[in-house]
Coordinates of N, CA and C in Angstrom, one line a residue:
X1 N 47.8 -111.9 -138.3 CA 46.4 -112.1 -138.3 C 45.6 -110.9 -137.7
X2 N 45.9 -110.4 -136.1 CA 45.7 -109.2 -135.9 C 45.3 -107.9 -136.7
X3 N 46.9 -108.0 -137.2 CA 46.4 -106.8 -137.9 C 46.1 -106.3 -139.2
X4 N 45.8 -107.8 -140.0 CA 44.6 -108.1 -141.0 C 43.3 -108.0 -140.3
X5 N 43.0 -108.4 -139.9 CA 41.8 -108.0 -139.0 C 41.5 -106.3 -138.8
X6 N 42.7 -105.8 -138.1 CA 42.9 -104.4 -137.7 C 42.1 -103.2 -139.1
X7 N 43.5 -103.9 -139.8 CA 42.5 -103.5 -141.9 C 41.1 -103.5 -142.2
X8 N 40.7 -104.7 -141.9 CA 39.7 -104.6 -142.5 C 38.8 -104.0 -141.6
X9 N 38.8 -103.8 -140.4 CA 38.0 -103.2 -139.8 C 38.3 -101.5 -140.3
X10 N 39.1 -101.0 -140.2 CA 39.4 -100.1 -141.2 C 38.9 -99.5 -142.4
X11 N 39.0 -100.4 -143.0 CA 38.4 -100.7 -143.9 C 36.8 -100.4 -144.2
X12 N 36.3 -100.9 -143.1 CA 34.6 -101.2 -142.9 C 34.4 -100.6 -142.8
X13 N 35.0 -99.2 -141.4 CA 34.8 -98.3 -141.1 C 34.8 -97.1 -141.9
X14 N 35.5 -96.9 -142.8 CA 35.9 -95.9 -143.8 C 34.9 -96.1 -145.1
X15 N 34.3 -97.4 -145.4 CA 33.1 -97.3 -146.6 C 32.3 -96.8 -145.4
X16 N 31.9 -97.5 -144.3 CA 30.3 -96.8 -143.8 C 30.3 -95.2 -143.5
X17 N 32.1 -95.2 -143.3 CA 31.5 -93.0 -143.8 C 31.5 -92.4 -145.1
X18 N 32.0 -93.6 -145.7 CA 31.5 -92.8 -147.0 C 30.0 -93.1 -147.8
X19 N 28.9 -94.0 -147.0 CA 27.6 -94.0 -147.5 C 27.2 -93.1 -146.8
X20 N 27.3 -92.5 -145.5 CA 27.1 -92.1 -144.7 C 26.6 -90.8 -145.5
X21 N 28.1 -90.5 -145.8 CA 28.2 -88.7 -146.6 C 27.4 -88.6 -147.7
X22 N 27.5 -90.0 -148.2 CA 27.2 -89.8 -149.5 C 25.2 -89.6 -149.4
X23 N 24.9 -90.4 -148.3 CA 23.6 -90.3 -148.1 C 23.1 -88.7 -147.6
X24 N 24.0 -88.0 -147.0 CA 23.6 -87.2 -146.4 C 23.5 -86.5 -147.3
X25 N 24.4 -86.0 -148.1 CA 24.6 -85.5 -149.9 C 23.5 -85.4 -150.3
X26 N 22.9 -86.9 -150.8 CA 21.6 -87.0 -151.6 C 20.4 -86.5 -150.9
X27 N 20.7 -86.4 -149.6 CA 19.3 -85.8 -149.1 C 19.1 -84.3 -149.3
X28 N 20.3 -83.4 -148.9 CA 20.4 -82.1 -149.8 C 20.3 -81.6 -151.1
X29 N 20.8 -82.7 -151.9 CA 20.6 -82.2 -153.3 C 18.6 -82.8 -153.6
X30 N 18.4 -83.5 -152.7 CA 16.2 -83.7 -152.7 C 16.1 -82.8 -152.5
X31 N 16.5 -82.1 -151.3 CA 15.8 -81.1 -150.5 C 15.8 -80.0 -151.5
X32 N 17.1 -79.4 -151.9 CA 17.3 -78.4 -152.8 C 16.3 -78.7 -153.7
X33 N 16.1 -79.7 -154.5 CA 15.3 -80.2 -155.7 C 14.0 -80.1 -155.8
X34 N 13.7 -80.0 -154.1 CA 12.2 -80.0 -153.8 C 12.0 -78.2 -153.4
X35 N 13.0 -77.4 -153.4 CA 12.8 -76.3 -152.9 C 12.6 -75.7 -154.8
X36 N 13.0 -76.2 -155.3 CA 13.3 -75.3 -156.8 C 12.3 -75.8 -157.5
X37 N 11.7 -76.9 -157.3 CA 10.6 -77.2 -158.0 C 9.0 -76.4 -157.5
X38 N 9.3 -75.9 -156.1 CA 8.0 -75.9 -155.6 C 8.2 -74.3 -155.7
X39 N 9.2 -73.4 -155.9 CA 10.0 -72.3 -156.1 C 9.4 -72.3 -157.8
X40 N 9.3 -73.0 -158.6 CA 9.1 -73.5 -160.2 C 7.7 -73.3 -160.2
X41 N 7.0 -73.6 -159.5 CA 5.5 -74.1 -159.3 C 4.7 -72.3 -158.9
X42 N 5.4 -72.2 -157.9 CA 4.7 -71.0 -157.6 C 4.8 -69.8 -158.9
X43 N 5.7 -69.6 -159.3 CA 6.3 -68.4 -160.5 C 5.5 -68.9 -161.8
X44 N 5.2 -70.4 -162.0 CA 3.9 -71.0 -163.0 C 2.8 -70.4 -162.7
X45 N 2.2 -70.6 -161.5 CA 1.3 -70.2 -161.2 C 0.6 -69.1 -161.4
X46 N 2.0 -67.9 -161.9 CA 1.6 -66.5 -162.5 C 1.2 -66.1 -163.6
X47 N 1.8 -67.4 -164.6 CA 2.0 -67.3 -166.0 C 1.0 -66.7 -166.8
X48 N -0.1 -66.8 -166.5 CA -1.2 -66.8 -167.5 C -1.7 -65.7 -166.8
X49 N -2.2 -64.4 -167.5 CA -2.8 -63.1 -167.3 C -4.1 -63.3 -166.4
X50 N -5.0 -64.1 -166.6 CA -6.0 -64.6 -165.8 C -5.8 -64.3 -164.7
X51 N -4.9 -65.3 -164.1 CA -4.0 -65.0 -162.9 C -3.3 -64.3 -162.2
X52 N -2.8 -63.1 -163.4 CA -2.3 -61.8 -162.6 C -4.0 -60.9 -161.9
X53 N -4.6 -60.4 -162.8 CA -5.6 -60.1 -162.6 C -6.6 -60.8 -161.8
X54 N -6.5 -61.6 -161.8 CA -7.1 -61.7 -159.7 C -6.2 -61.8 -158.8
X55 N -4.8 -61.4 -158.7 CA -4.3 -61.0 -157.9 C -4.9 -59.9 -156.7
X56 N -4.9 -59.5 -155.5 CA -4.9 -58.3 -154.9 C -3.6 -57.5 -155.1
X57 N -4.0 -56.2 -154.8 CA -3.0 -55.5 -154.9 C -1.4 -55.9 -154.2
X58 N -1.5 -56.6 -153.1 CA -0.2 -56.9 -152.3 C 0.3 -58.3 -153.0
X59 N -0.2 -58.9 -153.6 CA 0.0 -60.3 -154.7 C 0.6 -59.7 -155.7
X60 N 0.3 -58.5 -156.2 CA 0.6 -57.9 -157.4 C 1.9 -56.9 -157.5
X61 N 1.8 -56.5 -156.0 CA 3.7 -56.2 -156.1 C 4.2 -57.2 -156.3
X62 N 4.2 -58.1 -155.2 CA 5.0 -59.3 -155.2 C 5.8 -59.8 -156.2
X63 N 4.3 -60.0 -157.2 CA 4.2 -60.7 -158.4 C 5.1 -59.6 -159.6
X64 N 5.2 -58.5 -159.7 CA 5.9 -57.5 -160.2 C 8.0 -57.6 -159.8
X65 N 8.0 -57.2 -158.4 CA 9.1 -57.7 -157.3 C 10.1 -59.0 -157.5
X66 N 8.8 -60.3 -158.0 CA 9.8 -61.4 -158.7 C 9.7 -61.5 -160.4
X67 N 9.3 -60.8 -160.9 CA 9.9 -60.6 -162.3 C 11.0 -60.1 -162.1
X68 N 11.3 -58.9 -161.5 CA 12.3 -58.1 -161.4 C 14.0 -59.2 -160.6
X69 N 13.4 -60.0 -160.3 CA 14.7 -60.6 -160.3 C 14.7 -61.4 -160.8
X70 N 13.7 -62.4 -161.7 CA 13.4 -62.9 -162.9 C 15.0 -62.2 -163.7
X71 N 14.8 -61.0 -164.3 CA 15.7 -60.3 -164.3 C 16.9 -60.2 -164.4
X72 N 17.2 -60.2 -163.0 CA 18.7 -59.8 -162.8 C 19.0 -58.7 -161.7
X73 N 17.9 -58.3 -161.4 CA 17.5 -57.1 -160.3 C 18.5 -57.1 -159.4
X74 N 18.2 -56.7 -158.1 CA 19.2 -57.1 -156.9 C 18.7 -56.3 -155.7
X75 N 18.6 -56.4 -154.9 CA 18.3 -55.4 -153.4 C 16.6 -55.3 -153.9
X76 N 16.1 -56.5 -154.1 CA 14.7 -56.2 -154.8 C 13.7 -56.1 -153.1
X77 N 13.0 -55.2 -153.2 CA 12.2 -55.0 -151.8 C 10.6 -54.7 -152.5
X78 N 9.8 -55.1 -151.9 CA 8.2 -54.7 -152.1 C 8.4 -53.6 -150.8
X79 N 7.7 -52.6 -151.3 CA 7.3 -51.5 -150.2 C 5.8 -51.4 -149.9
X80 N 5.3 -51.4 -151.1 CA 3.6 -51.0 -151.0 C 3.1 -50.6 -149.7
X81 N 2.4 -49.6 -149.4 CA 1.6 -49.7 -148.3 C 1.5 -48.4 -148.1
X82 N 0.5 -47.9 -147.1 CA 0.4 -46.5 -146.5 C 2.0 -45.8 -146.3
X83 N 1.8 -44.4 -147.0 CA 3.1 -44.1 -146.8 C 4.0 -44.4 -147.6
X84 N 3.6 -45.3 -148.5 CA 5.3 -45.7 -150.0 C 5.2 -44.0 -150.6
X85 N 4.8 -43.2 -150.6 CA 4.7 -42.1 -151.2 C 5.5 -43.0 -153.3
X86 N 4.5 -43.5 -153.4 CA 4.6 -44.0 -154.8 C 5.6 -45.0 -155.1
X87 N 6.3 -45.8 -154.1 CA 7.3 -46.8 -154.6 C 7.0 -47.8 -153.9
X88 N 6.5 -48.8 -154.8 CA 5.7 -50.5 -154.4 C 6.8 -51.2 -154.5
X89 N 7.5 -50.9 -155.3 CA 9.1 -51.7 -155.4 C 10.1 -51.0 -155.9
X90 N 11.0 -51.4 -155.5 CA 12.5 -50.7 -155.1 C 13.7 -51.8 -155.3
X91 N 14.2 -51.3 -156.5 CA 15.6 -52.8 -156.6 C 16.7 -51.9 -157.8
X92 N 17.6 -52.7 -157.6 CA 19.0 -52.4 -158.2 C 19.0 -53.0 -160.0
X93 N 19.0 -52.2 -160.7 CA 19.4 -53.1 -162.2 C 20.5 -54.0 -162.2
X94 N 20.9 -54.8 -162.8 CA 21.8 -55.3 -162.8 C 23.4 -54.3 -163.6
X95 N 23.2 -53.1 -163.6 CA 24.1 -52.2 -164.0 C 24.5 -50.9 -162.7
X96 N 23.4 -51.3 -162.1 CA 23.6 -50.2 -160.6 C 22.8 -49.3 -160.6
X97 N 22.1 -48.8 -161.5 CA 20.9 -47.9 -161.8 C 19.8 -48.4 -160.7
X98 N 19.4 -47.2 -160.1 CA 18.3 -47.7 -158.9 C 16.4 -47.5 -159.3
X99 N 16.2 -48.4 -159.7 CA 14.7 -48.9 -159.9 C 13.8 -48.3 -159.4
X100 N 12.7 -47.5 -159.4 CA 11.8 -47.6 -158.4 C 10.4 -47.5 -159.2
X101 N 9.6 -48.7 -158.7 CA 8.5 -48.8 -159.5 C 6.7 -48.1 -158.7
X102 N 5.7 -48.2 -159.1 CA 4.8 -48.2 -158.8 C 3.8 -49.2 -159.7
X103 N 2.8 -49.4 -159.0 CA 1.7 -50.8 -159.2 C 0.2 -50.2 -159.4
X104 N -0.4 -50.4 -160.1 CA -1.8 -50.0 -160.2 C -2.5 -51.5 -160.4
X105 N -3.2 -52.5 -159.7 CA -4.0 -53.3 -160.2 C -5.6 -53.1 -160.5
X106 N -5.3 -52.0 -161.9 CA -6.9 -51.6 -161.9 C -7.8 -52.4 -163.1
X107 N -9.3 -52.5 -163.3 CA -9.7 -53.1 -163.7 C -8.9 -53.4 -165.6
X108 N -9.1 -53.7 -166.5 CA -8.8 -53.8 -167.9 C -9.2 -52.3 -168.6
X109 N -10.9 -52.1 -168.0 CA -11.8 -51.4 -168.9 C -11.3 -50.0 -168.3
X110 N -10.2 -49.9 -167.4 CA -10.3 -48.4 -166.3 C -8.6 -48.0 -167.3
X111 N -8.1 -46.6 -167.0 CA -6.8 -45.9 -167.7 C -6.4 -45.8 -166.1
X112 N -5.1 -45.2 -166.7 CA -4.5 -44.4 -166.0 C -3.5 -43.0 -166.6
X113 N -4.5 -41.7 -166.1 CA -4.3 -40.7 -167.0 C -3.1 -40.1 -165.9
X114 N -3.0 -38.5 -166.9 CA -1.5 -37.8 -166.5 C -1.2 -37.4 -165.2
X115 N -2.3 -37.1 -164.6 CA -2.4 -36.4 -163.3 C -1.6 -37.5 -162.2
X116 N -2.0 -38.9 -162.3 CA -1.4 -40.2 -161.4 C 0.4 -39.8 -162.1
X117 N 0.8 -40.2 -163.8 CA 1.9 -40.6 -163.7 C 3.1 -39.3 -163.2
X118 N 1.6 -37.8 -163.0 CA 3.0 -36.7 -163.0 C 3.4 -36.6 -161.0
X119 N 2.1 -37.2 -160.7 CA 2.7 -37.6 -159.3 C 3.8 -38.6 -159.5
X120 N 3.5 -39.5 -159.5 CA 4.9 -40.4 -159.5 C 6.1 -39.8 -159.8
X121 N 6.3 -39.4 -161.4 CA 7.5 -38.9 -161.7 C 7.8 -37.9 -160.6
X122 N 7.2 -37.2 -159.3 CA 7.8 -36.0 -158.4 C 8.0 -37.1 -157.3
X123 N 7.7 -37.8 -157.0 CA 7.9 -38.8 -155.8 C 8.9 -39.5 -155.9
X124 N 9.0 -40.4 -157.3 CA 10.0 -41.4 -157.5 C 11.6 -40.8 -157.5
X125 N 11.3 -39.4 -158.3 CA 13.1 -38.6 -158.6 C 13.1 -37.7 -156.9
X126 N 12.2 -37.3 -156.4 CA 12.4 -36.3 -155.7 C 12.6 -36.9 -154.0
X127 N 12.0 -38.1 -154.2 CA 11.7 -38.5 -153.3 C 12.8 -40.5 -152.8
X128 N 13.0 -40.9 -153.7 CA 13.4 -42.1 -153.8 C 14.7 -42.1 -154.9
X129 N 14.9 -40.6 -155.6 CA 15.9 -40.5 -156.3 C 16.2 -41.8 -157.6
X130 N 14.9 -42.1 -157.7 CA 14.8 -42.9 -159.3 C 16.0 -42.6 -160.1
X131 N 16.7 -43.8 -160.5 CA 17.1 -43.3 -162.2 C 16.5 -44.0 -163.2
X132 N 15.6 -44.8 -162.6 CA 14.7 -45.3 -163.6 C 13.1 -45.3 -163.2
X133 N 12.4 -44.1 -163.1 CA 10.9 -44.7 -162.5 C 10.3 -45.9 -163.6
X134 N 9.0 -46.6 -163.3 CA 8.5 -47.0 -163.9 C 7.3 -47.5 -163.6
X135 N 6.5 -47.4 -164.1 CA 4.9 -47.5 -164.3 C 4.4 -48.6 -164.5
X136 N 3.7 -49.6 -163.6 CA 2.7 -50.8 -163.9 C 1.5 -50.8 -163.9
X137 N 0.9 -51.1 -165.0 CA -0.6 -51.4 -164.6 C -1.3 -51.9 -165.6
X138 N -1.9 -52.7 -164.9 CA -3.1 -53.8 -165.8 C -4.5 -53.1 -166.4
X139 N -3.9 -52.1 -167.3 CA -4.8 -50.9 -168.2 C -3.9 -50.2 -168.7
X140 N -4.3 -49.6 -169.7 CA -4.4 -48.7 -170.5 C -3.9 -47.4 -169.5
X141 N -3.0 -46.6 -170.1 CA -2.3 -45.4 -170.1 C -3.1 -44.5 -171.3
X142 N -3.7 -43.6 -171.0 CA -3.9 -42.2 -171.3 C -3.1 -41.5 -172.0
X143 N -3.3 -41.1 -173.6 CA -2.7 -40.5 -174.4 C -2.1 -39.1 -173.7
X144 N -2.5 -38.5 -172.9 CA -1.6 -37.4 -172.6 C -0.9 -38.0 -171.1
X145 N -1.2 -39.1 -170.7 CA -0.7 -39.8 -169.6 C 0.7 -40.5 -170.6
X146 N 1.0 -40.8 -171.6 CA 2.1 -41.5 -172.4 C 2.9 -40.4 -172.7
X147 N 2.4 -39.2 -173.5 CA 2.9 -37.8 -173.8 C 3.8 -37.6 -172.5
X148 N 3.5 -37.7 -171.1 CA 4.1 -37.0 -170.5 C 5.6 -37.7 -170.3
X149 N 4.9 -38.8 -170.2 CA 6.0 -40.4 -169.7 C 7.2 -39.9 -170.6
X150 N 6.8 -39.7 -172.2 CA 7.8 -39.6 -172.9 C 8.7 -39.3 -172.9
X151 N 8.4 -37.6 -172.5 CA 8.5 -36.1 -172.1 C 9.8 -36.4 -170.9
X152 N 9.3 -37.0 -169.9 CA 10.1 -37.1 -168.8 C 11.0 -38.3 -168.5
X153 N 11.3 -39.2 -169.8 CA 11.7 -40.3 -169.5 C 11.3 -41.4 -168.5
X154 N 9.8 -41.4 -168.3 CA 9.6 -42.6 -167.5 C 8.7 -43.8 -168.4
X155 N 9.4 -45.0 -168.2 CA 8.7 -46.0 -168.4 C 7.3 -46.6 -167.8
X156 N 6.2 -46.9 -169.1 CA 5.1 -47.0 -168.8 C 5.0 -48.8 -169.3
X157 N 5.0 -49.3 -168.0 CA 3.9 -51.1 -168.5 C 2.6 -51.1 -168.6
X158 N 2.1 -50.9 -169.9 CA 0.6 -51.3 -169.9 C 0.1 -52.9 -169.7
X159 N -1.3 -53.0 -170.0 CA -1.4 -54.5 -169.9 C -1.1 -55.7 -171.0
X160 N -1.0 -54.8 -172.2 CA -0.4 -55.6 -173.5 C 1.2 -55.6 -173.4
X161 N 2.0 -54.7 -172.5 CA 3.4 -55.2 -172.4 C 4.0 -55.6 -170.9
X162 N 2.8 -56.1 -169.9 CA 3.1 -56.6 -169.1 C 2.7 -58.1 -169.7
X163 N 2.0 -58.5 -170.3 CA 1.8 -59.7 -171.2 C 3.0 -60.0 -172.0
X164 N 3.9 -59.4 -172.5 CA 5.1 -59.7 -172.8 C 6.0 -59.7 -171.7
X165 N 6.3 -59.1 -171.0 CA 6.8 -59.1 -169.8 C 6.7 -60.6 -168.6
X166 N 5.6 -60.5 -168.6 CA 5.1 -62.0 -168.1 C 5.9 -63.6 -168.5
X167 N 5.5 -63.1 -170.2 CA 6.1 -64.2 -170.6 C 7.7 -64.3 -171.0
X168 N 8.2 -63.8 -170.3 CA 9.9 -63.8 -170.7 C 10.7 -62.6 -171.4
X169 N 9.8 -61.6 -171.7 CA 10.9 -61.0 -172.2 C 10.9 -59.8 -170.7
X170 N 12.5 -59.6 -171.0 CA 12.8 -58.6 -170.0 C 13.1 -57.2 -169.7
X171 N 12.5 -57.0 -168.6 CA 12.4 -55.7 -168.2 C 13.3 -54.5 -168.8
X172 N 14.5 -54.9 -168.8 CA 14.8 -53.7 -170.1 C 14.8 -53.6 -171.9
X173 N 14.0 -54.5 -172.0 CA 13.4 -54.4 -173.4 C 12.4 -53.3 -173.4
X174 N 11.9 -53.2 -172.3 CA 10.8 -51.5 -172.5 C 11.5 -50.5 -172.4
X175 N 13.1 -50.0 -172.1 CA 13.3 -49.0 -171.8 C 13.3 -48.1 -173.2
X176 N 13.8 -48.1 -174.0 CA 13.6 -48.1 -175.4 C 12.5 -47.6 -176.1
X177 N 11.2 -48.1 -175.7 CA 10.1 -48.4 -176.6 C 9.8 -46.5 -176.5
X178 N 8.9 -46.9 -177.7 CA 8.4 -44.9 -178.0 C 7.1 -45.3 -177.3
X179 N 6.7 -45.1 -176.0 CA 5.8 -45.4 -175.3 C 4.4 -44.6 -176.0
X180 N 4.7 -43.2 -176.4 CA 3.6 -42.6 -177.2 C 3.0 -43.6 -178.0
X181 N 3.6 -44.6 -178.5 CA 3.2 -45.3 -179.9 C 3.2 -46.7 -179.6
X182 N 3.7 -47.4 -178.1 CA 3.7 -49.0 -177.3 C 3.0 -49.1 -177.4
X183 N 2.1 -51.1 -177.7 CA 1.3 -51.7 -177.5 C 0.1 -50.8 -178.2
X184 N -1.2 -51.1 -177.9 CA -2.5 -50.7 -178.6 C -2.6 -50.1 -177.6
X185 N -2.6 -49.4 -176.5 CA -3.3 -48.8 -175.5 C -5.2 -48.4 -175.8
X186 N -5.8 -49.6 -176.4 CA -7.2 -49.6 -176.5 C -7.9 -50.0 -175.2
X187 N -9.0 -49.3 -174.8 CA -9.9 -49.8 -173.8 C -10.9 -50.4 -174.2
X188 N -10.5 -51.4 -173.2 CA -11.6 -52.5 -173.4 C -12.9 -52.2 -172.8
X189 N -13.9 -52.6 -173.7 CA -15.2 -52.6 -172.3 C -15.4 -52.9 -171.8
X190 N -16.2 -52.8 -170.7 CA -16.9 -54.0 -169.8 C -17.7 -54.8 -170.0
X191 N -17.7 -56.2 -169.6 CA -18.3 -57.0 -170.1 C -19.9 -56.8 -169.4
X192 N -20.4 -57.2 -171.1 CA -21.8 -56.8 -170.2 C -23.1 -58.1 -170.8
X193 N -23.8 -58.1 -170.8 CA -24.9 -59.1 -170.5 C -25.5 -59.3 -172.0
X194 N -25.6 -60.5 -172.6 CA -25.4 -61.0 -173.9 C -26.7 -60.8 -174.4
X195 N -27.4 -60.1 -175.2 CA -28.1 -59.5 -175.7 C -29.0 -60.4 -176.5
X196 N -30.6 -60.2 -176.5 CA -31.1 -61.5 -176.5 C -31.6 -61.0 -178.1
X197 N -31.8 -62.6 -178.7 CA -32.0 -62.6 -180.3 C -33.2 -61.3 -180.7
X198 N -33.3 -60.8 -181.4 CA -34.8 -59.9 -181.6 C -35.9 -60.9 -182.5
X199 N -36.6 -60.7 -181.8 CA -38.1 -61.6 -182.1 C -38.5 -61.4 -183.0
X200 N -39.0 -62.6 -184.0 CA -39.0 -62.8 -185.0 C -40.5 -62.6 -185.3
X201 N -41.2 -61.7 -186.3 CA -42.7 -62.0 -186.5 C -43.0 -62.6 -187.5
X202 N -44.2 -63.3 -187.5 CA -44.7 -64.2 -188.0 C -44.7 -63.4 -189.6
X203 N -44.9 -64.4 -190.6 CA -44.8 -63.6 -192.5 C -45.8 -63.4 -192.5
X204 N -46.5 -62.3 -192.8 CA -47.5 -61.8 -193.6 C -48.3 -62.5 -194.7
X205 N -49.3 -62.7 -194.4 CA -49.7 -63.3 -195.9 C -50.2 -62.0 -197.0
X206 N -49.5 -62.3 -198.0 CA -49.9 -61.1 -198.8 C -51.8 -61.2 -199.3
X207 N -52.1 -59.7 -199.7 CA -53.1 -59.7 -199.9 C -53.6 -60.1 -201.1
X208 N -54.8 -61.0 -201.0 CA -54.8 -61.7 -202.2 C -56.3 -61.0 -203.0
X209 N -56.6 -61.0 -204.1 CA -57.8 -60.1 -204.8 C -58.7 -60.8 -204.5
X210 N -59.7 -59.8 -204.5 CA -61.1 -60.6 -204.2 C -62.1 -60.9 -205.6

């Protein structure tokens, strides 16, 4: 009788560690669930162009930094700041080729001409030893600002292929493109103040004989 008794206390004991674990389980697989959803939420939050573009510039690496491992990236770092000597981000391809990007968050209606991308291209190789520079910015690139890109192998994101970009397709789908001839690179204007109807004059009554 003892040591039926002995059993089943055994017994008892051995299910309450296994609710135990199993509880403790379920609370990490929440926790995790609540980290990946709120992880989910934030990278939504980017989706829509709207959104990038009120970013500040330090939102806008970031925001560049986690596409890149969107990706597949690796060793992904935001640098931005006094002193990047032109590299906002810095990360590994998923092939070993080392990344190094720069960020422009300038208006829609503003370019970015050759004089900016031919700094970069001397900074990124000379400086951070690029084997892939590449160019962001929410505008339009400059027909001899594209010419040069060409010229020198560096990849240009305007704002019509960071809108693809955004939405899922990946980062080395631009390495390829004939950037001379990517996206519309049209400038938009600025929006300006809605122009009021022209005033209407009253009809004439024609002249009638006397």
């Amino acid at each position: 009788m003892e040591l039926l008794l002995v059993l089943v206390g055994l017994v008892a004991v051995g299910a309450v560690v296994v609710l135990v674990g199993r509880a403790r389980v379920g609370r990490g697989e929440a926790r995790a669930e609540q980290l990946r959803l709120a992880e989910q939420a934030r990278l939504d939050a980017r989706r829509t162009m709207e959104s990038v573009l009120a970013m500040n510039d330090r939102e806008f690496e970031e925001y560049v930094a986690d596409l890149c491992r969107r990706d597949g990236c690796t060793d992904v770092v935001r640098v931005g700041g006094a002193g990047d000597l032109g590299a906002d981000v810095i990360a590994s391809l998923p092939d070993g080729r080392k990344l190094v990007i720069q960020c422009k968050r300038y208006a829609p209606h503003r370019s970015v001409g050759s004089r900016d991308i031919q700094t970069f291209n001397g900074t990124a190789r000379a400086e951070h030893h690029a084997d892939i520079p590449v160019f962001v910015a929410t505008c339009p690139f400059t027909k001899p600002g594209r010419d040069f890109a060409a010229k020198h192998a560096l990849v240009l994101i305007d704002l019509d292929l960071l809108g693809f970009w955004n939405t899922g397709s990946p980062l080395t789908s631009f390495f390829a493109l004939d950037i001379t001839r990517s996206g519309t690179h049209k400038r938009p204007q600025p929006k300006s103040a809605p122009k009021r109807p022209a005033r209407r004059l009253p009809p004439t009554r024609p002249d009638t004989a006397i």
